[in-house]
Amino acid sequence: MMEGKSRIWLTIPLMTLQLRVYVPPHPLIKHWLAIARDVSTPPALFRSAMTELGRWLTYEATRDWFTTVETTVQTPLCECPATYINPEAPMVVIPILRAGLALMEGIQSVVPLTSVYHLGMVRDEETLQVSCYLNKLPDSFDPQTRLIVSEPMLATGGTIMATMAELTKRGIDPGLMRIISVIAAPQALQSLSQEYPSLQVYTAIIDQGLDERGFIVPGLGDAGDRTFGT
Ligand SMILES: O=P(O)(O)OC[C@H]1O[C@H](OP(=O)(O)OP(=O)(O)O)[C@H](O)[C@@H]1O
Ligand SMILES: O=c1cc[nH]c(=O)[nH]1
Ligand SMILES: [Mg+2]
């Protein structure tokens, strides 16, 4: 209280940021998700499904992610306005090994100009605790870097939260990130929402939950094993 002085109370509406989770209603995404879920799909077809999911989810995710430059182009007839993807803007893709590799061919078909840094993470099958066995990230990123994380399964959220910690401590702005996932569980989305509300997740579906072994239900099983036939 400031006695004796006129006081003006401003009510500023709090713009609370909320995690945005996009589930594009595209028939191709539904189709390839069904193939990936099917227990009888062999690894070669499973990889094709993951490639296609990576492609179409990245297509959706990059609508407002790319920066562009406005210029003109000379057609055979005349000059006209033209928009190009800005080649100067730093763009990065991080696949989370192993399963994140399965989306890469599709992701890179949409964003061929990105640098790729690998991160190897594995869950302990008993404790579900995550550990990092390969880290090829640079010490720091340009704060303007636009970054895609390729992580098909968001289950307990342990892996993606450990990944986010590695990225943000190197200067990545979660608001410039997109996570490309295939199946997301509410538990992982809840954790991301609490810590990184400016983030955007693109996924083929949000499933109902996890079983007692930490697998997403109905899910698609172990994405890494199904990709590599192990
Ligand atoms: O949200 P979480 O509970 O952390 O689970 C998700 C992680 O689990 C799987 O990795 P896994 O440990 O099976 O390694 P892999 O990709 O090599 O199979 C999957 O590929 C994710 O990275
Ligand atoms: O269902 C799950 C959960 C974590 N990782 C997978 O590969 N599948
Ligand atoms: Mg696995």
mmCIF file of C-alpha atoms and ligand atoms in Angstrom:
data_model
loop_
_atom_site.group_PDB
_atom_site.id
_atom_site.type_symbol
_atom_site.label_atom_id
_atom_site.label_comp_id
_atom_site.label_asym_id
_atom_site.label_seq_id
_atom_site.Cartn_x
_atom_site.Cartn_y
_atom_site.Cartn_z
ATOM 1 C CA MET A 1 0.000 0.000 0.000
ATOM 2 C CA MET A 2 1.396 3.449 -0.907
ATOM 3 C CA GLU A 3 -0.428 5.790 1.519
ATOM 4 C CA GLY A 4 -1.103 9.353 0.317
ATOM 5 C CA LYS A 5 -0.447 8.675 -3.325
ATOM 6 C CA SER A 6 -3.056 8.008 -5.935
ATOM 7 C CA ARG A 7 -3.003 4.437 -6.967
ATOM 8 C CA ILE A 8 -4.117 2.955 -10.238
ATOM 9 C CA TRP A 9 -4.794 -0.734 -10.213
ATOM 10 C CA LEU A 10 -4.355 -2.316 -13.566
ATOM 11 C CA THR A 11 -5.892 -5.653 -14.227
ATOM 12 C CA ILE A 12 -3.712 -7.296 -16.838
ATOM 13 C CA PRO A 13 -5.241 -10.445 -18.272
ATOM 14 C CA LEU A 14 -2.698 -13.174 -17.759
ATOM 15 C CA MET A 15 -1.908 -14.761 -21.101
ATOM 16 C CA THR A 16 -1.192 -18.236 -19.773
ATOM 17 C CA LEU A 17 0.752 -20.218 -22.309
ATOM 18 C CA GLN A 18 -0.458 -23.753 -22.788
ATOM 19 C CA LEU A 19 1.218 -26.676 -24.430
ATOM 20 C CA ARG A 20 -0.266 -27.120 -27.881
ATOM 21 C CA VAL A 21 -0.755 -30.700 -29.046
ATOM 22 C CA TYR A 22 -1.788 -31.077 -32.672
ATOM 23 C CA VAL A 23 -3.369 -34.283 -33.948
ATOM 24 C CA PRO A 24 -3.789 -33.573 -37.666
ATOM 25 C CA PRO A 25 -6.999 -35.222 -38.937
ATOM 26 C CA HIS A 26 -5.410 -36.390 -42.182
ATOM 27 C CA PRO A 27 -6.458 -39.775 -43.650
ATOM 28 C CA LEU A 28 -2.855 -40.609 -44.602
ATOM 29 C CA ILE A 29 -1.771 -40.143 -40.993
ATOM 30 C CA LYS A 30 -4.625 -42.360 -39.763
ATOM 31 C CA HIS A 31 -3.798 -44.964 -42.421
ATOM 32 C CA TRP A 32 -0.089 -45.246 -41.597
ATOM 33 C CA LEU A 33 -0.838 -45.229 -37.876
ATOM 34 C CA ALA A 34 -3.155 -48.233 -38.372
ATOM 35 C CA ILE A 35 -0.392 -50.072 -40.281
ATOM 36 C CA ALA A 36 2.132 -49.252 -37.545
ATOM 37 C CA ARG A 37 -0.188 -50.417 -34.756
ATOM 38 C CA ASP A 38 -0.963 -53.760 -36.440
ATOM 39 C CA VAL A 39 0.971 -56.522 -34.660
ATOM 40 C CA SER A 40 1.255 -58.454 -37.957
ATOM 41 C CA THR A 41 3.073 -55.608 -39.768
ATOM 42 C CA PRO A 42 6.638 -56.799 -40.519
ATOM 43 C CA PRO A 43 9.630 -54.486 -39.829
ATOM 44 C CA ALA A 44 10.068 -53.385 -43.468
ATOM 45 C CA LEU A 45 6.457 -52.188 -43.691
ATOM 46 C CA PHE A 46 6.641 -50.760 -40.163
ATOM 47 C CA ARG A 47 9.599 -48.613 -41.289
ATOM 48 C CA SER A 48 7.604 -47.409 -44.299
ATOM 49 C CA ALA A 49 4.734 -46.460 -41.995
ATOM 50 C CA MET A 50 7.086 -44.522 -39.725
ATOM 51 C CA THR A 51 8.638 -42.752 -42.712
ATOM 52 C CA GLU A 52 5.213 -41.677 -43.935
ATOM 53 C CA LEU A 53 4.126 -40.562 -40.452
ATOM 54 C CA GLY A 54 7.347 -38.557 -40.141
ATOM 55 C CA ARG A 55 6.699 -36.938 -43.507
ATOM 56 C CA TRP A 56 3.078 -35.902 -42.995
ATOM 57 C CA LEU A 57 3.431 -34.845 -39.358
ATOM 58 C CA THR A 58 6.443 -32.708 -40.283
ATOM 59 C CA TYR A 59 4.540 -31.202 -43.196
ATOM 60 C CA GLU A 60 1.838 -30.133 -40.738
ATOM 61 C CA ALA A 61 4.343 -28.983 -38.094
ATOM 62 C CA THR A 62 6.342 -26.734 -40.382
ATOM 63 C CA ARG A 63 3.478 -24.525 -41.597
ATOM 64 C CA ASP A 64 4.329 -21.757 -39.137
ATOM 65 C CA TRP A 65 7.821 -22.974 -38.243
ATOM 66 C CA PHE A 66 9.762 -22.089 -41.364
ATOM 67 C CA THR A 67 10.905 -18.516 -41.798
ATOM 68 C CA THR A 68 10.606 -17.172 -45.307
ATOM 69 C CA VAL A 69 12.064 -14.400 -47.437
ATOM 70 C CA GLU A 70 10.002 -12.346 -49.844
ATOM 71 C CA THR A 71 11.551 -11.509 -53.193
ATOM 72 C CA THR A 72 10.705 -11.687 -56.878
ATOM 73 C CA VAL A 73 11.285 -14.302 -59.536
ATOM 74 C CA GLN A 74 11.536 -13.980 -63.293
ATOM 75 C CA THR A 75 9.182 -16.444 -65.008
ATOM 76 C CA PRO A 76 9.451 -17.069 -68.776
ATOM 77 C CA LEU A 77 6.765 -14.360 -69.101
ATOM 78 C CA CYS A 78 7.453 -11.652 -66.512
ATOM 79 C CA GLU A 79 8.671 -10.884 -63.023
ATOM 80 C CA CYS A 80 6.384 -11.783 -60.107
ATOM 81 C CA PRO A 81 6.485 -11.958 -56.286
ATOM 82 C CA ALA A 82 8.124 -15.049 -54.793
ATOM 83 C CA THR A 83 8.523 -16.575 -51.322
ATOM 84 C CA TYR A 84 11.444 -18.824 -50.444
ATOM 85 C CA ILE A 85 12.375 -20.717 -47.271
ATOM 86 C CA ASN A 86 14.993 -18.560 -45.528
ATOM 87 C CA PRO A 87 18.283 -20.438 -46.032
ATOM 88 C CA GLU A 88 19.986 -18.346 -43.298
ATOM 89 C CA ALA A 89 17.676 -19.419 -40.441
ATOM 90 C CA PRO A 90 19.326 -22.151 -38.343
ATOM 91 C CA MET A 91 17.277 -25.367 -38.441
ATOM 92 C CA VAL A 92 18.091 -28.555 -36.562
ATOM 93 C CA VAL A 93 16.614 -32.029 -36.184
ATOM 94 C CA ILE A 94 17.373 -34.225 -33.150
ATOM 95 C CA PRO A 95 16.447 -37.910 -33.513
ATOM 96 C CA ILE A 96 16.153 -39.735 -30.186
ATOM 97 C CA LEU A 97 17.790 -43.115 -30.785
ATOM 98 C CA ARG A 98 16.817 -45.629 -31.595
ATOM 99 C CA ALA A 99 13.155 -45.248 -32.492
ATOM 100 C CA GLY A 100 13.490 -41.585 -33.510
ATOM 101 C CA LEU A 101 15.627 -42.719 -36.447
ATOM 102 C CA ALA A 102 12.566 -44.366 -37.982
ATOM 103 C CA LEU A 103 10.897 -40.992 -38.674
ATOM 104 C CA MET A 104 14.000 -39.353 -40.110
ATOM 105 C CA GLU A 105 13.619 -40.206 -43.793
ATOM 106 C CA GLY A 106 10.147 -38.650 -43.778
ATOM 107 C CA ILE A 107 11.207 -35.646 -41.706
ATOM 108 C CA GLN A 108 14.202 -34.965 -43.928
ATOM 109 C CA SER A 109 12.088 -35.188 -47.071
ATOM 110 C CA VAL A 110 10.285 -32.079 -45.772
ATOM 111 C CA VAL A 111 13.246 -30.284 -44.126
ATOM 112 C CA PRO A 112 16.321 -31.308 -46.149
ATOM 113 C CA LEU A 113 18.389 -28.278 -45.120
ATOM 114 C CA THR A 114 18.587 -29.061 -41.413
ATOM 115 C CA SER A 115 21.621 -30.139 -39.382
ATOM 116 C CA VAL A 116 21.122 -33.438 -37.542
ATOM 117 C CA TYR A 117 22.442 -34.076 -34.029
ATOM 118 C CA HIS A 118 21.909 -37.529 -32.497
ATOM 119 C CA LEU A 119 20.855 -38.252 -28.948
ATOM 120 C CA GLY A 120 20.763 -41.850 -27.694
ATOM 121 C CA MET A 121 18.389 -42.499 -24.804
ATOM 122 C CA VAL A 122 17.220 -45.769 -23.337
ATOM 123 C CA ARG A 123 14.679 -46.668 -20.637
ATOM 124 C CA ASP A 124 15.534 -49.273 -18.055
ATOM 125 C CA GLU A 125 12.882 -51.942 -18.630
ATOM 126 C CA GLU A 126 12.338 -52.469 -14.885
ATOM 127 C CA THR A 127 12.609 -48.982 -13.366
ATOM 128 C CA LEU A 128 11.620 -47.012 -16.518
ATOM 129 C CA GLN A 129 14.413 -44.568 -15.639
ATOM 130 C CA VAL A 130 16.066 -43.066 -18.699
ATOM 131 C CA SER A 131 19.785 -42.843 -19.346
ATOM 132 C CA CYS A 132 21.723 -41.159 -22.126
ATOM 133 C CA TYR A 133 24.318 -43.294 -23.927
ATOM 134 C CA LEU A 134 25.126 -40.990 -26.877
ATOM 135 C CA ASN A 135 25.142 -37.203 -26.938
ATOM 136 C CA LYS A 136 26.271 -35.504 -30.155
ATOM 137 C CA LEU A 137 24.726 -32.126 -29.258
ATOM 138 C CA PRO A 138 26.897 -29.013 -29.613
ATOM 139 C CA ASP A 139 27.784 -27.111 -26.407
ATOM 140 C CA SER A 140 25.316 -24.367 -27.321
ATOM 141 C CA PHE A 141 22.799 -23.445 -29.995
ATOM 142 C CA ASP A 142 22.062 -20.086 -31.602
ATOM 143 C CA PRO A 143 18.972 -18.907 -29.613
ATOM 144 C CA GLN A 144 17.129 -18.426 -32.944
ATOM 145 C CA THR A 145 17.505 -22.112 -33.807
ATOM 146 C CA ARG A 146 14.340 -23.817 -34.973
ATOM 147 C CA LEU A 147 14.472 -27.378 -33.781
ATOM 148 C CA ILE A 148 12.512 -30.571 -34.438
ATOM 149 C CA VAL A 149 12.766 -33.519 -32.055
ATOM 150 C CA SER A 150 12.009 -36.887 -33.608
ATOM 151 C CA GLU A 151 10.577 -39.034 -30.807
ATOM 152 C CA PRO A 152 7.779 -41.411 -31.863
ATOM 153 C CA MET A 153 6.702 -42.534 -28.373
ATOM 154 C CA LEU A 154 5.875 -40.131 -25.532
ATOM 155 C CA ALA A 155 5.063 -42.591 -22.746
ATOM 156 C CA THR A 156 5.969 -41.823 -19.116
ATOM 157 C CA GLY A 157 7.658 -38.692 -20.466
ATOM 158 C CA GLY A 158 11.015 -39.564 -18.897
ATOM 159 C CA THR A 159 12.870 -39.584 -22.221
ATOM 160 C CA ILE A 160 11.405 -36.393 -23.627
ATOM 161 C CA MET A 161 11.871 -34.523 -20.344
ATOM 162 C CA ALA A 162 15.546 -35.569 -20.196
ATOM 163 C CA THR A 163 15.880 -34.454 -23.827
ATOM 164 C CA MET A 164 14.262 -31.094 -23.132
ATOM 165 C CA ALA A 165 16.665 -30.496 -20.248
ATOM 166 C CA GLU A 166 19.662 -31.137 -22.534
ATOM 167 C CA LEU A 167 18.293 -28.814 -25.207
ATOM 168 C CA THR A 168 17.194 -25.887 -23.048
ATOM 169 C CA LYS A 169 20.464 -25.798 -21.126
ATOM 170 C CA ARG A 170 22.165 -25.320 -24.513
ATOM 171 C CA GLY A 171 20.054 -22.273 -25.339
ATOM 172 C CA ILE A 172 17.103 -23.734 -27.255
ATOM 173 C CA ASP A 173 13.847 -21.773 -26.984
ATOM 174 C CA PRO A 174 10.985 -24.322 -26.549
ATOM 175 C CA GLY A 175 8.718 -21.887 -28.401
ATOM 176 C CA LEU A 176 10.759 -22.474 -31.581
ATOM 177 C CA MET A 177 10.643 -26.252 -31.189
ATOM 178 C CA ARG A 178 8.323 -28.870 -32.601
ATOM 179 C CA ILE A 179 8.155 -32.439 -31.306
ATOM 180 C CA ILE A 180 7.231 -34.978 -33.955
ATOM 181 C CA SER A 181 5.703 -37.970 -32.232
ATOM 182 C CA VAL A 182 3.510 -40.864 -33.353
ATOM 183 C CA ILE A 183 1.732 -41.831 -30.146
ATOM 184 C CA ALA A 184 1.530 -39.643 -27.056
ATOM 185 C CA ALA A 185 0.301 -40.682 -23.615
ATOM 186 C CA PRO A 186 -1.373 -38.176 -21.280
ATOM 187 C CA GLN A 187 1.381 -38.672 -18.655
ATOM 188 C CA ALA A 188 4.109 -37.330 -20.979
ATOM 189 C CA LEU A 189 1.942 -34.458 -22.227
ATOM 190 C CA GLN A 190 1.173 -33.472 -18.634
ATOM 191 C CA SER A 191 4.878 -33.262 -17.741
ATOM 192 C CA LEU A 192 5.700 -31.272 -20.886
ATOM 193 C CA SER A 193 2.802 -28.928 -20.235
ATOM 194 C CA GLN A 194 3.991 -28.151 -16.696
ATOM 195 C CA GLU A 195 7.598 -27.394 -17.651
ATOM 196 C CA TYR A 196 7.452 -26.197 -21.261
ATOM 197 C CA PRO A 197 4.093 -24.542 -21.944
ATOM 198 C CA SER A 198 5.343 -22.766 -25.092
ATOM 199 C CA LEU A 199 6.138 -26.073 -26.803
ATOM 200 C CA GLN A 200 4.198 -27.576 -29.726
ATOM 201 C CA VAL A 201 3.744 -31.326 -30.175
ATOM 202 C CA TYR A 202 2.579 -32.959 -33.407
ATOM 203 C CA THR A 203 1.360 -36.505 -32.996
ATOM 204 C CA ALA A 204 -0.751 -39.012 -34.914
ATOM 205 C CA ILE A 205 -2.814 -39.822 -31.808
ATOM 206 C CA ILE A 206 -3.135 -39.407 -28.046
ATOM 207 C CA ASP A 207 -3.677 -42.839 -26.520
ATOM 208 C CA GLN A 208 -5.465 -43.612 -23.274
ATOM 209 C CA GLY A 209 -2.551 -44.428 -20.980
ATOM 210 C CA LEU A 210 0.178 -46.826 -19.935
ATOM 211 C CA ASP A 211 0.212 -50.415 -18.751
ATOM 212 C CA GLU A 212 2.143 -51.636 -15.694
ATOM 213 C CA ARG A 213 5.326 -52.053 -17.822
ATOM 214 C CA GLY A 214 5.171 -48.465 -19.042
ATOM 215 C CA PHE A 215 3.943 -49.368 -22.530
ATOM 216 C CA ILE A 216 1.402 -47.118 -24.207
ATOM 217 C CA VAL A 217 -2.049 -48.739 -24.549
ATOM 218 C CA PRO A 218 -3.245 -49.524 -27.184
ATOM 219 C CA GLY A 219 0.062 -48.201 -28.558
ATOM 220 C CA LEU A 220 2.155 -50.073 -31.076
ATOM 221 C CA GLY A 221 4.548 -51.985 -28.828
ATOM 222 C CA ASP A 222 8.256 -51.186 -28.687
ATOM 223 C CA ALA A 223 8.902 -48.763 -31.535
ATOM 224 C CA GLY A 224 12.661 -49.382 -31.534
ATOM 225 C CA ASP A 225 12.334 -53.170 -31.627
ATOM 226 C CA ARG A 226 9.684 -53.044 -34.343
ATOM 227 C CA THR A 227 11.790 -50.712 -36.485
ATOM 228 C CA PHE A 228 14.939 -52.774 -36.271
ATOM 229 C CA GLY A 229 13.428 -56.272 -35.953
ATOM 230 C CA THR A 230 15.045 -56.978 -32.596
HETATM 231 O O1 LIG B 1 8.346 -41.625 -22.363
HETATM 232 P P1 LIG B 1 9.219 -42.772 -21.932
HETATM 233 O O2 LIG B 1 8.564 -43.599 -20.866
HETATM 234 O O3 LIG B 1 10.591 -42.346 -21.548
HETATM 235 O O4 LIG B 1 9.329 -43.762 -23.155
HETATM 236 C C1 LIG B 1 9.590 -43.347 -24.455
HETATM 237 C C2 LIG B 1 10.866 -43.909 -24.972
HETATM 238 O O5 LIG B 1 10.843 -45.324 -24.914
HETATM 239 C C3 LIG B 1 11.332 -45.843 -26.131
HETATM 240 O O6 LIG B 1 12.726 -45.934 -26.107
HETATM 241 P P2 LIG B 1 13.499 -47.228 -25.614
HETATM 242 O O7 LIG B 1 14.053 -46.999 -24.245
HETATM 243 O O8 LIG B 1 12.657 -48.423 -25.825
HETATM 244 O O9 LIG B 1 14.728 -47.213 -26.601
HETATM 245 P P3 LIG B 1 14.749 -47.572 -28.158
HETATM 246 O O10 LIG B 1 14.175 -46.386 -28.894
HETATM 247 O O11 LIG B 1 16.183 -47.803 -28.416
HETATM 248 O O12 LIG B 1 13.924 -48.816 -28.340
HETATM 249 C C4 LIG B 1 10.859 -44.845 -27.137
HETATM 250 O O13 LIG B 1 11.585 -44.965 -28.327
HETATM 251 C C5 LIG B 1 11.061 -43.542 -26.423
HETATM 252 O O14 LIG B 1 12.335 -43.002 -26.606
HETATM 253 O O1 LIG B 2 4.697 -48.130 -25.665
HETATM 254 C C1 LIG B 2 5.881 -47.754 -25.672
HETATM 255 C C2 LIG B 2 6.411 -47.001 -24.627
HETATM 256 C C3 LIG B 2 7.700 -46.609 -24.697
HETATM 257 N N1 LIG B 2 8.446 -46.953 -25.779
HETATM 258 C C4 LIG B 2 7.950 -47.685 -26.782
HETATM 259 O O2 LIG B 2 8.654 -47.988 -27.750
HETATM 260 N N2 LIG B 2 6.656 -48.070 -26.705
HETATM 261 MG MG MG B 3 12.615 -49.527 -27.296
#
